[in-house]
Amino acid sequence: MRCSELRARAGRAARGVGLALALLGAAASAEAHKSSDSYLQLDARPGALALRWDIALRDLDIALDLDSDGDGKLTWGEVRAAWPRIEAYATARLSIEGCRLETGERGLERRSDGAYAVLHLASACTLPEPPAIRYSLFAEVDPTHRGIAKIERPGQPVALSVLDPSRGSAAGAAAADSATSAVSGSAAVAQPPSRWQFLVEGIHHILGGYDHVLFLLCLLLPAVMRRQGGHWQPVERLGQAIWPVAGIVTAFTVAHSITLALAALKLVSLPSWFIEPAIAVTIALAALDNVRPVFPVRRVVVAFCFGLIHGFGFASVLAELNLPTADFAWALLQFNLGLEVGQLMIVVVTTAVLFVLRRWPRYRAVVIRGGSFTAMAIAAIWFVERVADLKLLPA
C-alpha cells in the first residue's frame, strides 16, 4: 500500500475519532442538569384570568446573576433583594393578547429539581380561545429553554402547550387535538393542529440532556468490538454490533420508561439532590467498565439497572403539571416516544461512525480508553457540582 493511501486512511480515521470524541467532549462545556423549563398554570374564567408562573432559580441566576456575593450559593436574602429584577425580567418576556397582566403575590417553592421563584399574575379579561401567548423567557441566554403551559377553563378539558422562545414568537396554547396559533409582532398566525407537541418536547429533552447522552455514548464506544482473551477485537459484520446495541438500548428504554411513569405519576419520588449525582455516577461506572471490567453481569443488565435511575431524571417535565389522568397518559406516551426517537438518532449516528473506525489500530487506545477517561472526568466534575452545588464548567 502506498504511503499516500496510508496517510489518507489515517486522516479519515483521525477525523472520525475527532468526531466521536467531540460527542463526549461537547458535554463538558454544556449544562448537565435537566432541560430548562418553566411552568405556567392559567385559570381562565369569564372576565378573570389568574396565572401562576414557576421559574427555576438556577435559570434566573444565569440570566440575572442573582448570586451577589459570588459564593456559588443562592440565599433567601439574595433572592429577596433581586425580586424587582426577577419580576421586571420575566414580565417583559410574557404577554397574552387581549389581557393586561398585573403582578401579585410572590414566593419560593422547592420542587423535585430545585428551588423555583413563583410569580402570580392576574388580569380582568376573558382569555381568548385559543389564546395567543407571546413568550421569550431566556431566549437570549438559553436556546434550549421551554415554557410548559397548562390552561384550565370551567367545563372544558385541560389545554397544554409547549412554548418555545427561540422561535421569536409565541405559541398559542391549545388542547392536544385543537389548532395552535402564534403571535409574530402583533399579528396572530394560525398553525396546523398539533397533536404531537410533547413528542417533540421528548426529543428536545434527551438531545439537550447531556448527561443522558454521555451515558449512552459510554455504552456504545465498545459496541463494535469484542473482548477475546482479555483483548478487544473488531467485529466482522455490522450485524454483530447492531444486535448487542439493540439489546442495550431496549434495556435502557424499558427501564427509564418504568421509572419515568412512576415518578411522573408521583407514585415513587426521589429528590434531585440524590438523582442528579447518581446519574453522574452511572456515567463514570459505565466508562470505567470500558477500561477495566467492573460488572459481573452483561452490559444489557447494566443498561437496565442504570436506566431506572435515568428515568427519574426525565420525569420532572410531566410530574410538575398535575394533569388529569387522560391528558397525562397522552402526554406521557408522546414524551416517551420522543425520548426514544431522540435516543435512536444518537445511537444510529454513533454506531455508524464507530463501525467505520473499528479497524483503526489505535481505536482501543484513543476511542475506547481516551473516550472513557474523558467521560469519567466530565462525570466527576458533574458529581462535584451537583453534590456541592458549585459551578465548575462554563454554561
mmCIF file of C-alpha atoms in Angstrom:
data_model
loop_
_atom_site.group_PDB
_atom_site.id
_atom_site.type_symbol
_atom_site.label_atom_id
_atom_site.label_comp_id
_atom_site.label_asym_id
_atom_site.label_seq_id
_atom_site.Cartn_x
_atom_site.Cartn_y
_atom_site.Cartn_z
ATOM 1 C CA MET A 1 0.000 0.000 0.000
ATOM 2 C CA ARG A 2 1.365 3.393 -0.980
ATOM 3 C CA CYS A 3 2.268 5.991 1.618
ATOM 4 C CA SER A 4 -0.317 8.407 0.218
ATOM 5 C CA GLU A 5 -3.077 5.845 0.754
ATOM 6 C CA LEU A 6 -1.889 5.191 4.283
ATOM 7 C CA ARG A 7 -1.886 8.915 5.048
ATOM 8 C CA ALA A 8 -5.378 9.273 3.572
ATOM 9 C CA ARG A 9 -6.729 6.422 5.696
ATOM 10 C CA ALA A 10 -5.020 7.785 8.775
ATOM 11 C CA GLY A 11 -6.533 11.196 8.074
ATOM 12 C CA ARG A 12 -10.014 9.747 7.726
ATOM 13 C CA ALA A 13 -9.583 7.739 10.917
ATOM 14 C CA ALA A 14 -8.343 10.770 12.808
ATOM 15 C CA ARG A 15 -11.303 12.853 11.649
ATOM 16 C CA GLY A 16 -13.685 10.086 12.638
ATOM 17 C CA VAL A 17 -12.089 9.762 16.054
ATOM 18 C CA GLY A 18 -12.275 13.506 16.484
ATOM 19 C CA LEU A 19 -15.991 13.386 15.755
ATOM 20 C CA ALA A 20 -16.549 10.527 18.199
ATOM 21 C CA LEU A 21 -14.608 12.214 20.973
ATOM 22 C CA ALA A 22 -16.234 15.563 20.215
ATOM 23 C CA LEU A 23 -19.565 13.991 21.126
ATOM 24 C CA LEU A 24 -18.066 13.280 24.544
ATOM 25 C CA GLY A 25 -16.135 16.489 24.961
ATOM 26 C CA ALA A 26 -19.016 18.742 23.916
ATOM 27 C CA ALA A 27 -20.829 17.768 27.074
ATOM 28 C CA ALA A 28 -18.045 19.269 29.160
ATOM 29 C CA SER A 29 -18.990 22.788 28.062
ATOM 30 C CA ALA A 30 -22.729 22.330 28.462
ATOM 31 C CA GLU A 31 -25.178 22.383 31.307
ATOM 32 C CA ALA A 32 -25.589 18.876 32.667
ATOM 33 C CA HIS A 33 -28.800 19.279 34.630
ATOM 34 C CA LYS A 34 -32.308 18.705 33.276
ATOM 35 C CA SER A 35 -33.506 20.797 30.382
ATOM 36 C CA SER A 36 -34.549 24.317 31.329
ATOM 37 C CA ASP A 37 -38.319 24.576 31.778
ATOM 38 C CA SER A 38 -40.723 26.995 33.421
ATOM 39 C CA TYR A 39 -44.332 26.157 34.293
ATOM 40 C CA LEU A 40 -47.330 28.379 33.605
ATOM 41 C CA GLN A 41 -50.722 27.492 35.087
ATOM 42 C CA LEU A 42 -53.581 29.630 33.780
ATOM 43 C CA ASP A 43 -57.004 29.604 35.438
ATOM 44 C CA ALA A 44 -59.248 31.282 32.881
ATOM 45 C CA ARG A 45 -62.786 32.336 33.792
ATOM 46 C CA PRO A 46 -65.151 34.850 32.169
ATOM 47 C CA GLY A 47 -63.751 38.288 32.994
ATOM 48 C CA ALA A 48 -60.899 36.976 35.116
ATOM 49 C CA LEU A 49 -57.514 35.350 34.472
ATOM 50 C CA ALA A 50 -55.167 34.085 37.193
ATOM 51 C CA LEU A 51 -51.690 32.916 36.213
ATOM 52 C CA ARG A 52 -49.089 31.177 38.334
ATOM 53 C CA TRP A 53 -45.601 31.127 36.817
ATOM 54 C CA ASP A 54 -42.827 28.961 38.292
ATOM 55 C CA ILE A 55 -39.275 29.741 37.107
ATOM 56 C CA ALA A 56 -36.167 27.864 38.251
ATOM 57 C CA LEU A 57 -33.793 29.974 40.327
ATOM 58 C CA ARG A 58 -30.810 28.299 38.657
ATOM 59 C CA ASP A 59 -32.013 29.648 35.297
ATOM 60 C CA LEU A 60 -32.703 33.113 36.684
ATOM 61 C CA ASP A 61 -29.220 33.149 38.202
ATOM 62 C CA ILE A 62 -27.674 32.562 34.768
ATOM 63 C CA ALA A 63 -29.674 35.415 33.243
ATOM 64 C CA LEU A 64 -29.553 37.893 36.143
ATOM 65 C CA ASP A 65 -26.543 36.862 38.260
ATOM 66 C CA LEU A 66 -28.547 36.625 41.476
ATOM 67 C CA ASP A 67 -25.578 35.326 43.474
ATOM 68 C CA SER A 68 -24.386 38.760 44.539
ATOM 69 C CA ASP A 69 -21.515 37.575 46.750
ATOM 70 C CA GLY A 70 -20.258 35.042 44.195
ATOM 71 C CA ASP A 71 -20.054 32.134 46.639
ATOM 72 C CA GLY A 72 -21.882 29.731 44.301
ATOM 73 C CA LYS A 73 -24.978 29.525 46.519
ATOM 74 C CA LEU A 74 -28.224 31.462 46.472
ATOM 75 C CA THR A 75 -29.623 32.652 49.794
ATOM 76 C CA TRP A 76 -33.101 33.906 50.559
ATOM 77 C CA GLY A 77 -31.649 37.373 51.164
ATOM 78 C CA GLU A 78 -30.108 37.443 47.675
ATOM 79 C CA VAL A 79 -33.334 36.281 46.057
ATOM 80 C CA ARG A 80 -35.438 38.764 48.059
ATOM 81 C CA ALA A 81 -33.161 41.633 47.060
ATOM 82 C CA ALA A 82 -33.410 40.567 43.422
ATOM 83 C CA TRP A 83 -37.225 40.225 43.297
ATOM 84 C CA PRO A 84 -37.810 43.541 41.474
ATOM 85 C CA ARG A 85 -35.291 42.486 38.807
ATOM 86 C CA ILE A 86 -36.828 38.996 38.561
ATOM 87 C CA GLU A 87 -40.334 40.393 38.087
ATOM 88 C CA ALA A 88 -39.216 43.004 35.576
ATOM 89 C CA TYR A 89 -37.187 40.487 33.575
ATOM 90 C CA ALA A 90 -39.914 37.835 33.475
ATOM 91 C CA THR A 91 -42.952 40.017 32.846
ATOM 92 C CA ALA A 92 -41.186 41.798 29.974
ATOM 93 C CA ARG A 93 -40.956 38.411 28.260
ATOM 94 C CA LEU A 94 -44.555 37.267 28.581
ATOM 95 C CA SER A 95 -47.730 38.736 27.150
ATOM 96 C CA ILE A 96 -51.171 37.395 26.331
ATOM 97 C CA GLU A 97 -53.155 39.020 23.558
ATOM 98 C CA GLY A 98 -56.150 40.883 24.941
ATOM 99 C CA CYS A 99 -55.033 40.655 28.589
ATOM 100 C CA ARG A 100 -53.113 43.210 30.621
ATOM 101 C CA LEU A 101 -51.194 41.268 33.261
ATOM 102 C CA GLU A 102 -50.673 42.719 36.729
ATOM 103 C CA THR A 103 -48.203 41.296 39.238
ATOM 104 C CA GLY A 104 -49.429 39.985 42.567
ATOM 105 C CA GLU A 105 -48.053 37.693 45.246
ATOM 106 C CA ARG A 106 -44.585 36.201 45.030
ATOM 107 C CA GLY A 107 -42.895 33.269 46.679
ATOM 108 C CA LEU A 108 -40.437 30.400 46.514
ATOM 109 C CA GLU A 109 -41.168 26.708 46.159
ATOM 110 C CA ARG A 110 -38.947 23.662 46.450
ATOM 111 C CA ARG A 111 -39.608 21.248 43.582
ATOM 112 C CA SER A 112 -38.093 17.897 42.703
ATOM 113 C CA ASP A 113 -35.327 19.557 40.696
ATOM 114 C CA GLY A 114 -34.552 22.581 42.880
ATOM 115 C CA ALA A 115 -35.970 25.890 44.060
ATOM 116 C CA TYR A 116 -38.339 27.946 41.907
ATOM 117 C CA ALA A 117 -39.442 31.564 42.017
ATOM 118 C CA VAL A 118 -43.240 31.738 41.913
ATOM 119 C CA LEU A 119 -44.902 34.744 40.291
ATOM 120 C CA HIS A 120 -48.653 35.324 40.494
ATOM 121 C CA LEU A 121 -50.147 37.424 37.701
ATOM 122 C CA ALA A 122 -53.760 38.413 37.082
ATOM 123 C CA SER A 123 -55.920 40.225 34.564
ATOM 124 C CA ALA A 124 -59.570 41.294 34.364
ATOM 125 C CA CYS A 125 -60.022 39.816 30.913
ATOM 126 C CA THR A 126 -61.694 36.884 29.238
ATOM 127 C CA LEU A 127 -58.978 34.704 27.790
ATOM 128 C CA PRO A 128 -59.416 34.323 24.006
ATOM 129 C CA GLU A 129 -59.946 30.880 22.507
ATOM 130 C CA PRO A 130 -57.365 29.873 21.517
ATOM 131 C CA PRO A 131 -55.131 32.292 23.433
ATOM 132 C CA ALA A 132 -52.131 33.921 21.762
ATOM 133 C CA ILE A 133 -49.234 33.802 24.214
ATOM 134 C CA ARG A 134 -46.066 35.729 23.456
ATOM 135 C CA TYR A 135 -43.204 34.051 25.349
ATOM 136 C CA SER A 136 -39.498 34.839 25.106
ATOM 137 C CA LEU A 137 -38.085 33.968 28.541
ATOM 138 C CA PHE A 138 -34.314 33.226 28.472
ATOM 139 C CA ALA A 139 -34.280 33.414 24.660
ATOM 140 C CA GLU A 140 -31.057 35.416 24.786
ATOM 141 C CA VAL A 141 -29.207 33.103 27.182
ATOM 142 C CA ASP A 142 -30.596 29.579 26.741
ATOM 143 C CA PRO A 143 -31.948 28.367 23.370
ATOM 144 C CA THR A 144 -32.993 25.061 24.961
ATOM 145 C CA HIS A 145 -35.484 26.682 27.357
ATOM 146 C CA ARG A 146 -39.191 25.877 27.092
ATOM 147 C CA GLY A 147 -42.299 27.079 28.844
ATOM 148 C CA ILE A 148 -44.849 24.380 29.717
ATOM 149 C CA ALA A 149 -48.319 25.941 29.848
ATOM 150 C CA LYS A 150 -51.470 24.400 31.329
ATOM 151 C CA ILE A 151 -54.784 26.217 30.818
ATOM 152 C CA GLU A 152 -57.902 25.342 32.770
ATOM 153 C CA ARG A 153 -61.349 26.673 31.864
ATOM 154 C CA PRO A 154 -64.627 25.822 33.624
ATOM 155 C CA GLY A 155 -66.304 22.854 31.948
ATOM 156 C CA GLN A 156 -63.525 22.342 29.358
ATOM 157 C CA PRO A 157 -60.647 19.864 29.027
ATOM 158 C CA VAL A 158 -57.236 20.955 30.223
ATOM 159 C CA ALA A 159 -55.252 22.610 27.414
ATOM 160 C CA LEU A 160 -51.496 22.099 27.135
ATOM 161 C CA SER A 161 -48.787 23.805 25.133
ATOM 162 C CA VAL A 162 -45.009 23.881 24.919
ATOM 163 C CA LEU A 163 -43.829 27.482 24.457
ATOM 164 C CA ASP A 164 -40.586 27.826 22.504
ATOM 165 C CA PRO A 165 -38.955 31.254 22.944
ATOM 166 C CA SER A 166 -36.348 30.563 20.257
ATOM 167 C CA ARG A 167 -38.996 30.949 17.538
ATOM 168 C CA GLY A 168 -39.159 34.652 18.241
ATOM 169 C CA SER A 169 -42.927 34.387 18.612
ATOM 170 C CA ALA A 170 -45.444 32.908 20.950
ATOM 171 C CA ALA A 171 -47.120 29.550 20.638
ATOM 172 C CA GLY A 172 -50.837 29.573 21.168
ATOM 173 C CA ALA A 173 -51.778 27.181 23.937
ATOM 174 C CA ALA A 174 -54.379 24.686 22.823
ATOM 175 C CA ALA A 175 -55.738 21.294 23.663
ATOM 176 C CA ALA A 176 -53.842 18.397 22.141
ATOM 177 C CA ASP A 177 -56.392 17.990 19.350
ATOM 178 C CA SER A 178 -57.018 21.689 18.699
ATOM 179 C CA ALA A 179 -55.359 24.144 16.372
ATOM 180 C CA THR A 180 -52.489 26.184 17.785
ATOM 181 C CA SER A 181 -51.646 29.757 16.922
ATOM 182 C CA ALA A 182 -48.630 32.024 17.121
ATOM 183 C CA VAL A 183 -48.012 35.699 17.545
ATOM 184 C CA SER A 184 -45.387 37.369 15.378
ATOM 185 C CA GLY A 185 -45.209 41.015 16.291
ATOM 186 C CA SER A 186 -48.851 41.904 16.854
ATOM 187 C CA ALA A 187 -50.448 39.549 14.333
ATOM 188 C CA ALA A 188 -51.732 36.099 15.170
ATOM 189 C CA VAL A 189 -50.873 33.456 12.576
ATOM 190 C CA ALA A 190 -52.818 30.191 12.520
ATOM 191 C CA GLN A 191 -50.751 26.992 12.599
ATOM 192 C CA PRO A 192 -51.765 23.410 11.734
ATOM 193 C CA PRO A 193 -53.224 21.262 14.507
ATOM 194 C CA SER A 194 -50.522 19.844 16.763
ATOM 195 C CA ARG A 195 -51.253 16.558 18.500
ATOM 196 C CA TRP A 196 -47.594 15.729 18.991
ATOM 197 C CA GLN A 197 -46.090 18.679 20.841
ATOM 198 C CA PHE A 198 -44.914 16.517 23.747
ATOM 199 C CA LEU A 199 -43.266 14.074 21.331
ATOM 200 C CA VAL A 200 -41.198 16.982 20.037
ATOM 201 C CA GLU A 201 -40.506 18.010 23.635
ATOM 202 C CA GLY A 202 -39.270 14.467 24.395
ATOM 203 C CA ILE A 203 -36.800 14.663 21.501
ATOM 204 C CA HIS A 204 -35.652 18.079 22.677
ATOM 205 C CA HIS A 205 -35.345 16.829 26.242
ATOM 206 C CA ILE A 206 -32.981 13.926 25.529
ATOM 207 C CA LEU A 207 -30.888 15.760 22.934
ATOM 208 C CA GLY A 208 -30.460 18.573 25.459
ATOM 209 C CA GLY A 209 -29.890 16.168 28.366
ATOM 210 C CA TYR A 210 -26.143 15.912 28.011
ATOM 211 C CA ASP A 211 -25.695 13.535 30.922
ATOM 212 C CA HIS A 212 -28.108 11.007 29.393
ATOM 213 C CA VAL A 213 -26.370 11.326 26.015
ATOM 214 C CA LEU A 214 -22.954 10.849 27.596
ATOM 215 C CA PHE A 215 -24.137 7.703 29.374
ATOM 216 C CA LEU A 216 -25.392 6.247 26.082
ATOM 217 C CA LEU A 217 -22.108 7.072 24.364
ATOM 218 C CA CYS A 218 -20.159 5.275 27.092
ATOM 219 C CA LEU A 219 -22.223 2.149 26.474
ATOM 220 C CA LEU A 220 -21.734 2.433 22.703
ATOM 221 C CA LEU A 221 -17.954 3.025 22.495
ATOM 222 C CA PRO A 222 -17.062 -0.693 22.661
ATOM 223 C CA ALA A 223 -20.141 -1.823 20.700
ATOM 224 C CA VAL A 224 -18.161 -2.524 17.504
ATOM 225 C CA MET A 225 -15.549 -4.560 19.379
ATOM 226 C CA ARG A 226 -15.489 -7.931 21.139
ATOM 227 C CA ARG A 227 -13.463 -8.923 24.176
ATOM 228 C CA GLN A 228 -11.496 -12.087 23.410
ATOM 229 C CA GLY A 229 -8.918 -13.342 25.858
ATOM 230 C CA GLY A 230 -8.884 -10.003 27.628
ATOM 231 C CA HIS A 231 -8.308 -8.073 24.379
ATOM 232 C CA TRP A 232 -10.616 -6.060 22.126
ATOM 233 C CA GLN A 233 -11.128 -7.353 18.583
ATOM 234 C CA PRO A 234 -13.198 -5.586 15.885
ATOM 235 C CA VAL A 235 -16.427 -7.238 14.763
ATOM 236 C CA GLU A 236 -16.544 -8.536 11.190
ATOM 237 C CA ARG A 237 -20.091 -7.544 10.309
ATOM 238 C CA LEU A 238 -22.334 -4.619 11.198
ATOM 239 C CA GLY A 239 -24.988 -7.044 12.440
ATOM 240 C CA GLN A 240 -22.600 -8.232 15.156
ATOM 241 C CA ALA A 241 -22.596 -4.696 16.558
ATOM 242 C CA ILE A 242 -26.262 -3.894 15.930
ATOM 243 C CA TRP A 243 -27.761 -6.741 17.948
ATOM 244 C CA PRO A 244 -25.858 -6.003 21.185
ATOM 245 C CA VAL A 245 -26.619 -2.295 20.707
ATOM 246 C CA ALA A 246 -30.305 -3.107 20.202
ATOM 247 C CA GLY A 247 -30.313 -5.102 23.439
ATOM 248 C CA ILE A 248 -28.608 -2.323 25.378
ATOM 249 C CA VAL A 249 -30.906 0.391 24.027
ATOM 250 C CA THR A 250 -34.018 -1.723 24.623
ATOM 251 C CA ALA A 251 -32.996 -2.414 28.222
ATOM 252 C CA PHE A 252 -32.270 1.265 28.840
ATOM 253 C CA THR A 253 -35.582 2.251 27.220
ATOM 254 C CA VAL A 254 -37.684 -0.215 29.218
ATOM 255 C CA ALA A 255 -36.005 0.765 32.478
ATOM 256 C CA HIS A 256 -36.264 4.529 32.147
ATOM 257 C CA SER A 257 -39.840 4.200 30.851
ATOM 258 C CA ILE A 258 -40.780 2.386 34.068
ATOM 259 C CA THR A 259 -39.342 4.976 36.420
ATOM 260 C CA LEU A 260 -40.400 7.872 34.183
ATOM 261 C CA ALA A 261 -44.011 6.762 34.516
ATOM 262 C CA LEU A 262 -43.756 6.039 38.245
ATOM 263 C CA ALA A 263 -42.063 9.347 39.002
ATOM 264 C CA ALA A 264 -44.286 11.410 36.729
ATOM 265 C CA LEU A 265 -47.338 9.832 38.377
ATOM 266 C CA LYS A 266 -45.715 10.653 41.725
ATOM 267 C CA LEU A 267 -46.012 7.033 42.852
ATOM 268 C CA VAL A 268 -42.271 6.970 43.517
ATOM 269 C CA SER A 269 -40.351 10.130 44.301
ATOM 270 C CA LEU A 270 -36.625 10.619 44.767
ATOM 271 C CA PRO A 271 -35.105 14.071 45.392
ATOM 272 C CA SER A 272 -32.947 15.731 42.751
ATOM 273 C CA TRP A 273 -30.043 16.031 45.203
ATOM 274 C CA PHE A 274 -29.832 12.235 45.034
ATOM 275 C CA ILE A 275 -30.819 11.565 41.387
ATOM 276 C CA GLU A 276 -28.551 14.124 39.711
ATOM 277 C CA PRO A 277 -25.305 12.944 41.395
ATOM 278 C CA ALA A 278 -26.415 9.320 40.905
ATOM 279 C CA ILE A 279 -26.709 9.897 37.149
ATOM 280 C CA ALA A 280 -23.140 11.246 37.134
ATOM 281 C CA VAL A 281 -22.012 8.079 38.961
ATOM 282 C CA THR A 282 -23.673 5.850 36.335
ATOM 283 C CA ILE A 283 -21.688 7.645 33.622
ATOM 284 C CA ALA A 284 -18.401 7.177 35.482
ATOM 285 C CA LEU A 285 -19.057 3.479 36.125
ATOM 286 C CA ALA A 286 -20.112 2.780 32.531
ATOM 287 C CA ALA A 287 -16.945 4.491 31.305
ATOM 288 C CA LEU A 288 -14.760 2.652 33.834
ATOM 289 C CA ASP A 289 -16.160 -0.675 32.666
ATOM 290 C CA ASN A 290 -14.860 0.102 29.178
ATOM 291 C CA VAL A 291 -11.323 0.385 30.548
ATOM 292 C CA ARG A 292 -11.393 -2.266 33.249
ATOM 293 C CA PRO A 293 -14.407 -4.581 33.581
ATOM 294 C CA VAL A 294 -16.109 -3.938 36.918
ATOM 295 C CA PHE A 295 -19.527 -5.507 36.379
ATOM 296 C CA PRO A 296 -20.039 -9.258 36.826
ATOM 297 C CA VAL A 297 -23.100 -9.145 34.539
ATOM 298 C CA ARG A 298 -23.703 -8.392 30.876
ATOM 299 C CA ARG A 299 -23.954 -4.802 29.710
ATOM 300 C CA VAL A 300 -27.635 -5.188 28.918
ATOM 301 C CA VAL A 301 -28.257 -5.731 32.645
ATOM 302 C CA VAL A 302 -26.145 -2.692 33.497
ATOM 303 C CA ALA A 303 -28.103 -0.591 30.978
ATOM 304 C CA PHE A 304 -31.375 -1.680 32.570
ATOM 305 C CA CYS A 305 -30.294 -1.008 36.155
ATOM 306 C CA PHE A 306 -28.829 2.394 35.366
ATOM 307 C CA GLY A 307 -31.787 3.212 33.121
ATOM 308 C CA LEU A 308 -34.006 3.036 36.197
ATOM 309 C CA ILE A 309 -32.010 5.925 37.660
ATOM 310 C CA HIS A 310 -32.076 7.972 34.461
ATOM 311 C CA GLY A 311 -35.868 7.655 34.264
ATOM 312 C CA PHE A 312 -36.199 9.855 37.338
ATOM 313 C CA GLY A 313 -34.140 12.487 35.555
ATOM 314 C CA PHE A 314 -36.644 12.575 32.688
ATOM 315 C CA ALA A 315 -39.753 12.834 34.849
ATOM 316 C CA SER A 316 -39.828 16.431 36.039
ATOM 317 C CA VAL A 317 -41.388 17.927 32.881
ATOM 318 C CA LEU A 318 -44.603 15.934 33.300
ATOM 319 C CA ALA A 319 -44.597 15.468 37.061
ATOM 320 C CA GLU A 320 -44.962 19.193 37.708
ATOM 321 C CA LEU A 321 -48.064 19.643 35.517
ATOM 322 C CA ASN A 322 -50.566 17.778 37.737
ATOM 323 C CA LEU A 323 -52.619 16.705 34.729
ATOM 324 C CA PRO A 324 -55.887 14.788 34.733
ATOM 325 C CA THR A 325 -55.397 11.069 34.087
ATOM 326 C CA ALA A 326 -56.382 11.004 30.404
ATOM 327 C CA ASP A 327 -54.328 14.087 29.489
ATOM 328 C CA PHE A 328 -51.386 12.803 31.485
ATOM 329 C CA ALA A 329 -51.442 9.400 29.770
ATOM 330 C CA TRP A 330 -51.446 11.003 26.313
ATOM 331 C CA ALA A 331 -48.667 13.468 27.209
ATOM 332 C CA LEU A 332 -46.603 10.675 28.815
ATOM 333 C CA LEU A 333 -46.926 8.476 25.728
ATOM 334 C CA GLN A 334 -45.848 11.305 23.425
ATOM 335 C CA PHE A 335 -42.984 12.344 25.681
ATOM 336 C CA ASN A 336 -41.647 8.807 25.977
ATOM 337 C CA LEU A 337 -41.883 8.256 22.211
ATOM 338 C CA GLY A 338 -39.959 11.488 21.742
ATOM 339 C CA LEU A 339 -37.251 10.284 24.093
ATOM 340 C CA GLU A 340 -36.897 7.095 22.040
ATOM 341 C CA VAL A 341 -36.779 8.944 18.717
ATOM 342 C CA GLY A 342 -34.023 11.197 20.033
ATOM 343 C CA GLN A 343 -32.221 8.223 21.525
ATOM 344 C CA LEU A 344 -32.419 6.346 18.213
ATOM 345 C CA MET A 345 -30.920 9.333 16.395
ATOM 346 C CA ILE A 346 -27.943 9.273 18.755
ATOM 347 C CA VAL A 347 -27.464 5.515 18.517
ATOM 348 C CA VAL A 348 -27.666 5.306 14.710
ATOM 349 C CA VAL A 349 -25.163 8.094 14.096
ATOM 350 C CA THR A 350 -22.723 6.939 16.767
ATOM 351 C CA THR A 351 -22.796 3.253 15.808
ATOM 352 C CA ALA A 352 -22.243 4.074 12.133
ATOM 353 C CA VAL A 353 -19.216 6.255 12.925
ATOM 354 C CA LEU A 354 -17.706 3.717 15.294
ATOM 355 C CA PHE A 355 -18.219 0.825 12.856
ATOM 356 C CA VAL A 356 -16.236 2.702 10.199
ATOM 357 C CA LEU A 357 -13.423 3.299 12.703
ATOM 358 C CA ARG A 358 -13.325 -0.139 14.325
ATOM 359 C CA ARG A 359 -10.253 -1.449 12.437
ATOM 360 C CA TRP A 360 -8.118 1.581 13.150
ATOM 361 C CA PRO A 361 -5.080 0.247 15.078
ATOM 362 C CA ARG A 362 -5.465 2.875 17.791
ATOM 363 C CA TYR A 363 -9.229 2.502 18.206
ATOM 364 C CA ARG A 364 -8.875 0.825 21.592
ATOM 365 C CA ALA A 365 -6.359 3.366 22.900
ATOM 366 C CA VAL A 366 -7.921 6.545 21.532
ATOM 367 C CA VAL A 367 -11.646 5.873 21.206
ATOM 368 C CA ILE A 368 -12.361 3.377 23.985
ATOM 369 C CA ARG A 369 -9.763 4.376 26.564
ATOM 370 C CA GLY A 370 -9.478 8.056 25.630
ATOM 371 C CA GLY A 371 -13.226 8.492 25.284
ATOM 372 C CA SER A 372 -13.897 6.636 28.526
ATOM 373 C CA PHE A 373 -11.359 8.627 30.545
ATOM 374 C CA THR A 374 -12.838 11.845 29.111
ATOM 375 C CA ALA A 375 -16.303 10.721 30.164
ATOM 376 C CA MET A 376 -15.062 9.800 33.661
ATOM 377 C CA ALA A 377 -13.504 13.250 34.057
ATOM 378 C CA ILE A 378 -16.681 15.016 32.961
ATOM 379 C CA ALA A 379 -18.804 12.807 35.234
ATOM 380 C CA ALA A 380 -16.508 13.523 38.186
ATOM 381 C CA ILE A 381 -16.881 17.279 37.642
ATOM 382 C CA TRP A 382 -20.657 16.966 37.336
ATOM 383 C CA PHE A 383 -20.757 14.892 40.524
ATOM 384 C CA VAL A 384 -18.845 17.554 42.472
ATOM 385 C CA GLU A 385 -21.034 20.320 41.018
ATOM 386 C CA ARG A 386 -24.241 18.544 41.960
ATOM 387 C CA VAL A 387 -23.197 17.438 45.430
ATOM 388 C CA ALA A 388 -21.520 20.689 46.455
ATOM 389 C CA ASP A 389 -23.880 22.974 44.485
ATOM 390 C CA LEU A 390 -20.928 24.558 42.677
ATOM 391 C CA LYS A 391 -20.389 25.702 39.101
ATOM 392 C CA LEU A 392 -17.091 24.421 37.693
ATOM 393 C CA LEU A 393 -17.872 24.134 33.972
ATOM 394 C CA PRO A 394 -18.959 27.090 31.847
ATOM 395 C CA ALA A 395 -22.619 27.296 30.863
#
